[in-house]
Short mmCIF file of the C-alpha atoms (twelve columns), coordinates in Angstrom:
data_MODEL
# 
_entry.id   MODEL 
# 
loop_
_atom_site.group_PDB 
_atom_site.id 
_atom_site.type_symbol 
_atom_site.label_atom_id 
_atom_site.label_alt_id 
_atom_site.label_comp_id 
_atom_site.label_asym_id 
_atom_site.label_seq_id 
_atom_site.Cartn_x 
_atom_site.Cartn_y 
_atom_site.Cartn_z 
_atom_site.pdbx_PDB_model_num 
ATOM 1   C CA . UNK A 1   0.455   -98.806  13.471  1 
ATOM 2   C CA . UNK A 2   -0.848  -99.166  17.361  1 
ATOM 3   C CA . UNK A 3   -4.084  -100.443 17.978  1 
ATOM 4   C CA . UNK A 4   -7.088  -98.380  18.830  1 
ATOM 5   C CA . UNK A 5   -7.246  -96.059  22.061  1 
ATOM 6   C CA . UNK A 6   -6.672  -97.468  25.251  1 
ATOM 7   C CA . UNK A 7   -4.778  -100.189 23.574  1 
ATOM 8   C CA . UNK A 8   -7.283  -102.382 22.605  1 
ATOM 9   C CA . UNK A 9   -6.760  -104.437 19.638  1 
ATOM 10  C CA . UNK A 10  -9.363  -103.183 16.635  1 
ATOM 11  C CA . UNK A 11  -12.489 -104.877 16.063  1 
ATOM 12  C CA . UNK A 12  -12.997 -107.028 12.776  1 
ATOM 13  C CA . UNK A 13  -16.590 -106.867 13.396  1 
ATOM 14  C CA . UNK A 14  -16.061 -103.026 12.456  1 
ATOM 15  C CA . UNK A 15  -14.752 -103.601 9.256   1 
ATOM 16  C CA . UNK A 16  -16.468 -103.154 5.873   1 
ATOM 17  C CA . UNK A 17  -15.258 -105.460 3.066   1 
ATOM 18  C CA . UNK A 18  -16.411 -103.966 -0.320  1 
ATOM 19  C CA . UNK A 19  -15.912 -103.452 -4.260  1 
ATOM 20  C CA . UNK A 20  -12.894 -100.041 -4.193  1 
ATOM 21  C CA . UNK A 21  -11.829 -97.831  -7.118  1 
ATOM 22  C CA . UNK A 22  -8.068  -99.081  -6.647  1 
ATOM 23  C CA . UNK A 23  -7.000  -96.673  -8.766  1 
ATOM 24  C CA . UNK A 24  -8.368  -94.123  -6.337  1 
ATOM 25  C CA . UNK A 25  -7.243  -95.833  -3.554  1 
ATOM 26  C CA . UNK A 26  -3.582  -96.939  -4.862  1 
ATOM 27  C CA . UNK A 27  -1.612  -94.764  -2.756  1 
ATOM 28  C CA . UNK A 28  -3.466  -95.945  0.619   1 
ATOM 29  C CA . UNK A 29  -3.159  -99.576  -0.504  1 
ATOM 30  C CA . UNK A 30  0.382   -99.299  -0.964  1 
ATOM 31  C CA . UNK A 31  0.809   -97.609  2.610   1 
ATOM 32  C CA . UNK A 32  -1.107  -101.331 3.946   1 
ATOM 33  C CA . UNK A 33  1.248   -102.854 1.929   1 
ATOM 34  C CA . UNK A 34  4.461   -101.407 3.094   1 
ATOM 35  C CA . UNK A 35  3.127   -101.652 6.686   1 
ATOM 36  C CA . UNK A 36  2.173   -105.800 6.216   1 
ATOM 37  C CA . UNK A 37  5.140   -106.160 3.604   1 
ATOM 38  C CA . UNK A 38  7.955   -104.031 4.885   1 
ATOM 39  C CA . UNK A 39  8.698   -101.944 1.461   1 
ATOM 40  C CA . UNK A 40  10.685  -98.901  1.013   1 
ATOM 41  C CA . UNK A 41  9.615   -95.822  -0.771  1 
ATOM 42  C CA . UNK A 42  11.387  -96.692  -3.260  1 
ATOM 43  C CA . UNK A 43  9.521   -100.003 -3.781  1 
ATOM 44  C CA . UNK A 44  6.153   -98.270  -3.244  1 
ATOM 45  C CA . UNK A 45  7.169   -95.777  -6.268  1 
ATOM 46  C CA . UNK A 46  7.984   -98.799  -8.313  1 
ATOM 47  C CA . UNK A 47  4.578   -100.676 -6.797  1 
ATOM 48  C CA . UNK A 48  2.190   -97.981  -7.656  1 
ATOM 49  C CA . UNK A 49  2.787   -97.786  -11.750 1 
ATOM 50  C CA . UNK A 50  2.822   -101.760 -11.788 1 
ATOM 51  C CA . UNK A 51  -0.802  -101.820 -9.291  1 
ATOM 52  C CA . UNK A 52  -1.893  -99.119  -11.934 1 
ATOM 53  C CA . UNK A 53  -0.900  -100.950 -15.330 1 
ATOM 54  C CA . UNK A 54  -2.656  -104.349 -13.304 1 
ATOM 55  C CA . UNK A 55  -6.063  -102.029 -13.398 1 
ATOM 56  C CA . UNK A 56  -6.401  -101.718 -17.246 1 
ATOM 57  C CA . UNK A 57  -5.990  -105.523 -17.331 1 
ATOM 58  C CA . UNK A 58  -9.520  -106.499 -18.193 1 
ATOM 59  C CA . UNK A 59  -11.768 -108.348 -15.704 1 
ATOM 60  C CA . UNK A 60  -9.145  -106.685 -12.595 1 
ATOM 61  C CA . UNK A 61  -11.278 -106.487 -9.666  1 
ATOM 62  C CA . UNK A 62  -10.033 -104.905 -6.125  1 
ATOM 63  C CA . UNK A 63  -11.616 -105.415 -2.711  1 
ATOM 64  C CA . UNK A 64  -10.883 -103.067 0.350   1 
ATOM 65  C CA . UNK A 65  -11.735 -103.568 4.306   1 
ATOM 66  C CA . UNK A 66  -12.186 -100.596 5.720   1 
ATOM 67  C CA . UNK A 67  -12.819 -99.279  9.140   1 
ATOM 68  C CA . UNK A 68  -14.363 -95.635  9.856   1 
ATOM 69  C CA . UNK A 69  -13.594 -94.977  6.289   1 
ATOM 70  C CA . UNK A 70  -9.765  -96.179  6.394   1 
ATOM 71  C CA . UNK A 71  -8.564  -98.291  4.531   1 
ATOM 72  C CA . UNK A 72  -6.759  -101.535 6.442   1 
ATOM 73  C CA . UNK A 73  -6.823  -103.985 4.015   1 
ATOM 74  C CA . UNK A 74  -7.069  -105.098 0.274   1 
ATOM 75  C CA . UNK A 75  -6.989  -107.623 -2.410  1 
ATOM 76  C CA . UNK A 76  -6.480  -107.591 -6.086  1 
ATOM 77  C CA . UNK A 77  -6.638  -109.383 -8.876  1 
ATOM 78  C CA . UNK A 78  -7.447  -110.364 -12.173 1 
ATOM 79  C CA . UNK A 79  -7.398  -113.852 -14.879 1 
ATOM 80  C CA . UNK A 80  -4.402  -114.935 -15.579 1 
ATOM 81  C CA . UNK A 81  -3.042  -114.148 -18.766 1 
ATOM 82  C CA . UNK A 82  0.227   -116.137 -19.920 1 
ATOM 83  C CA . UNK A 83  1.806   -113.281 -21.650 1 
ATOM 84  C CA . UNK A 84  1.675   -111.308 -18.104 1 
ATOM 85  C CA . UNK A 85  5.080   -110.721 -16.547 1 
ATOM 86  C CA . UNK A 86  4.124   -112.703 -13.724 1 
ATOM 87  C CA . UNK A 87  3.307   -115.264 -15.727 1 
ATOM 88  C CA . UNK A 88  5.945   -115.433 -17.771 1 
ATOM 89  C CA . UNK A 89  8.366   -115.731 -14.679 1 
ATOM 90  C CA . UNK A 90  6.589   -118.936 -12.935 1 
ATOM 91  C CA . UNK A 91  6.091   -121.176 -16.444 1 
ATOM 92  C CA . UNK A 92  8.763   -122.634 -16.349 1 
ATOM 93  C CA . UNK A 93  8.936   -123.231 -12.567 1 
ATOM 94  C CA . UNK A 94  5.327   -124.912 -12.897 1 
ATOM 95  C CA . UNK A 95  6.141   -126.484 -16.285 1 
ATOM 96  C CA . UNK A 96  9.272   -128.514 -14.217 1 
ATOM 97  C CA . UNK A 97  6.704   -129.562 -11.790 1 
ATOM 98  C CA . UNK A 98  4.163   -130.538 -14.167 1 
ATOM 99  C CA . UNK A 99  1.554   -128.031 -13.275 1 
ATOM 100 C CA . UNK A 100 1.987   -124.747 -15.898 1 
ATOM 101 C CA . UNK A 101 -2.045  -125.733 -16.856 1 
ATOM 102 C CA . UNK A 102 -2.818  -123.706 -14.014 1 
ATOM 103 C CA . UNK A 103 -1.701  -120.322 -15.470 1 
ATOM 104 C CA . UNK A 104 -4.828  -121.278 -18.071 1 
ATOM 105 C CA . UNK A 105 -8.474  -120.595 -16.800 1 
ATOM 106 C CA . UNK A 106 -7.322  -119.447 -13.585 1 
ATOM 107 C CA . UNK A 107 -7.916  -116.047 -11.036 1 
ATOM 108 C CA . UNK A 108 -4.941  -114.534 -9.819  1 
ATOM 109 C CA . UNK A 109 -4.283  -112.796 -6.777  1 
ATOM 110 C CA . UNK A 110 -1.935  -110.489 -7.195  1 
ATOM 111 C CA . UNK A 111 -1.978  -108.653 -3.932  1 
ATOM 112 C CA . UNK A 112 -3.781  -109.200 -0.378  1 
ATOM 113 C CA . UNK A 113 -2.264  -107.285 2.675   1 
ATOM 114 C CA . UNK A 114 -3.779  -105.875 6.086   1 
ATOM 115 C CA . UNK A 115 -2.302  -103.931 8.439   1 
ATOM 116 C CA . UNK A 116 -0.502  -105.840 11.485  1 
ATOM 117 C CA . UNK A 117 -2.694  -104.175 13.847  1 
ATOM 118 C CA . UNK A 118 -5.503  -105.939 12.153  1 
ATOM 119 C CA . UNK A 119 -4.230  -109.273 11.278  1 
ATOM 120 C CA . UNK A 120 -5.606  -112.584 12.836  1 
ATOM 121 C CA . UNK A 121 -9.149  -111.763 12.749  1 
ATOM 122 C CA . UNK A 122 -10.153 -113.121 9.430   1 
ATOM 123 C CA . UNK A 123 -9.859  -110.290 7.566   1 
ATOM 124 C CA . UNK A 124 -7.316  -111.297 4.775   1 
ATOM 125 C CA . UNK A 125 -9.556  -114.428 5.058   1 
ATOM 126 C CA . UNK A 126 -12.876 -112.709 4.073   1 
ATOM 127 C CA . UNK A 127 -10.997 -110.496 1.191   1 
ATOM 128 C CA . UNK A 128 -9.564  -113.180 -0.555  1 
ATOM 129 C CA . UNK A 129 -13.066 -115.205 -0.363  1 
ATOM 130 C CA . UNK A 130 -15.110 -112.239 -1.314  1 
ATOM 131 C CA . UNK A 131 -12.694 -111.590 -4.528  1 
ATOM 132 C CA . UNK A 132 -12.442 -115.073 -5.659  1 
ATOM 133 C CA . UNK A 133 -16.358 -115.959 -5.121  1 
ATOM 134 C CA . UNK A 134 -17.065 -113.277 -8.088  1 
ATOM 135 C CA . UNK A 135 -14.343 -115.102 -10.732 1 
ATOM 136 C CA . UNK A 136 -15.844 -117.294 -13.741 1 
ATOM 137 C CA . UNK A 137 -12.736 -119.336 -13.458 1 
ATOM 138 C CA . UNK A 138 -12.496 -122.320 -11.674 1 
ATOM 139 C CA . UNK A 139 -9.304  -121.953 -9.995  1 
ATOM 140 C CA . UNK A 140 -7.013  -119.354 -8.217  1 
ATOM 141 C CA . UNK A 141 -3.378  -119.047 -8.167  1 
ATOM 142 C CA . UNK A 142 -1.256  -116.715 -6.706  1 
ATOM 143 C CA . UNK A 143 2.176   -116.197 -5.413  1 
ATOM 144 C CA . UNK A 144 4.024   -116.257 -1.252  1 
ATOM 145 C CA . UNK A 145 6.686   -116.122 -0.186  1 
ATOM 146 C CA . UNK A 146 8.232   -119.834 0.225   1 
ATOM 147 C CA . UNK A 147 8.428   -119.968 4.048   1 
ATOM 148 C CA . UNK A 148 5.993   -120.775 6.999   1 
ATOM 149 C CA . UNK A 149 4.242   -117.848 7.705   1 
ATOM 150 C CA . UNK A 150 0.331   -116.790 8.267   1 
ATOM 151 C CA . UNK A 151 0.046   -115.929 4.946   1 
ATOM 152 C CA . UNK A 152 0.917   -119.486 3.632   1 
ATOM 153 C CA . UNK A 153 -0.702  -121.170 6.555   1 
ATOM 154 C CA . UNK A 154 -3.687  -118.931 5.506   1 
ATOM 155 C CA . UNK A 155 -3.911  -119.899 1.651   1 
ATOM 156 C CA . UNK A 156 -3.522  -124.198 2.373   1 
ATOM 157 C CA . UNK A 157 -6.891  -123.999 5.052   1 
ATOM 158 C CA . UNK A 158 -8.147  -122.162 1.801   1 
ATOM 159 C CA . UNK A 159 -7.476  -125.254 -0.371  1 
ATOM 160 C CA . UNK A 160 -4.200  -123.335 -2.188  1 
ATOM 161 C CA . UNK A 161 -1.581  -126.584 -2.824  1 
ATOM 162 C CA . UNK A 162 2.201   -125.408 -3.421  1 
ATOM 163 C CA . UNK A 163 2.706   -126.023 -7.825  1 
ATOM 164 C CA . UNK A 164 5.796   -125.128 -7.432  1 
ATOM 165 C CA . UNK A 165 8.589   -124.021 -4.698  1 
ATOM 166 C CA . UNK A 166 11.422  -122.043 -4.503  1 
ATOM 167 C CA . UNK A 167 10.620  -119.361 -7.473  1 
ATOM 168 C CA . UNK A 168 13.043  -116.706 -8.073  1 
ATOM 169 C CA . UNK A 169 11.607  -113.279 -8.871  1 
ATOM 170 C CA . UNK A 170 14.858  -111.247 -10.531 1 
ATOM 171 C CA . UNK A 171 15.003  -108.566 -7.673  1 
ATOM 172 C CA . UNK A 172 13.210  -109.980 -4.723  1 
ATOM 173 C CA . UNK A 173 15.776  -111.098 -2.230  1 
ATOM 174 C CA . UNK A 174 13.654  -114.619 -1.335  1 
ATOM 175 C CA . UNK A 175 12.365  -117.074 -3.168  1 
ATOM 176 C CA . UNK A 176 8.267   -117.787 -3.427  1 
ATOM 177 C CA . UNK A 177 5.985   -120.317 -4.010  1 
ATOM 178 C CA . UNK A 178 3.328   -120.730 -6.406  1 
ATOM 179 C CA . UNK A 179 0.122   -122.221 -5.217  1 
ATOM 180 C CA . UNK A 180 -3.177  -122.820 -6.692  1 
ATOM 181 C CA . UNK A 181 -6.842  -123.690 -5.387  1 
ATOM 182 C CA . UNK A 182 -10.083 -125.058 -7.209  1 
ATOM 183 C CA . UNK A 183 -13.059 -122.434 -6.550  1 
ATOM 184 C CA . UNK A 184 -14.839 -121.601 -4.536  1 
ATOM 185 C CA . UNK A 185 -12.315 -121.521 -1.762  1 
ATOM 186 C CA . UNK A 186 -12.885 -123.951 1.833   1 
ATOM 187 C CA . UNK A 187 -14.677 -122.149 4.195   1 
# 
């Protein structure tokens, strides 16, 4: 994506953070995605029946900044259930580092992206606050990838903590971190 006309970068003060019908919205959300996350079509086609199946989970909430009506940037996510795929895959990672309570009573994230052209201006900042202010539980978790990027460096000014490091998702070429936060997030 290029910033606005005349090459100006956009304007966060434009943006509308609000409750969206995902499920109306899925195939724009996965377009943010591939632009933030790099992902093939192929991925996306995979992406969209597993965003889809997340949306019948109960208590699944979704968040979407918007701009003129576009969509630019979301959040998801729903409590943490232990019989949950994701779940299932980080157990035992947190269960070797002595923190696997956190996949109990917790929120998780399961997807925040905004498009480059709109990254840096607090946006991914006020989803993730926004979406985690409305949970009963009294923690977060989610998943990064395990590396030093703005996303990371995003979630510890949050109060996210690594639980565990170097998680292997079968299929995803990196390895991830697991990281939790009490609620309500640092402002």
């Amino acid at each position: 994506m290029t910033p606005s006309a005349g090459g100006a970068a956009p304007d966060a003060r434009d943006i509308v953070i609000a409750p969206i019908d995902l499920g109306a919205w899925v195939d724009e959300a996965l377009a943010v995605q591939a632009a933030a996350f790099g992902l093939s079509p192929e991925e996306i086609s995979v992406r969209r029946h597993i965003v889809l199946r997340h949306l019948a989970s109960p208590g699944a909430r979704a968040l979407g900044a918007t701009s003129a009506g576009r969509l630019v940037g979301f959040v998801y996510g729903m409590p943490n259930d232990r019989a949950q795929w994701w779940s299932t895959v980080v157990e035992p990672y947190l269960r070797r580092a002595g923190n696997d309570e956190w996949l109990d009573e917790s929120f998780a994230i399961t997807e925040l992206h905004v498009l480059p052209a709109y990254q840096h201006q607090g946006i991914g900042r006020r989803l993730i606050t926004a979406l985690t202010d409305g949970a009963t539980e009294a923690r977060s978790i989610l998943s990064a990838i395990d590396t030093d990027s703005p996303a990371r460096a995003l979630y510890h000014k949050l109060g996210y903590r690594d639980l565990a490091r170097r998680v292997l998702f079968p299929s995803a070429p990196c390895p991830y971190a697991v990281m939790g936060a009490p609620l309500p997030l640092h402002r």
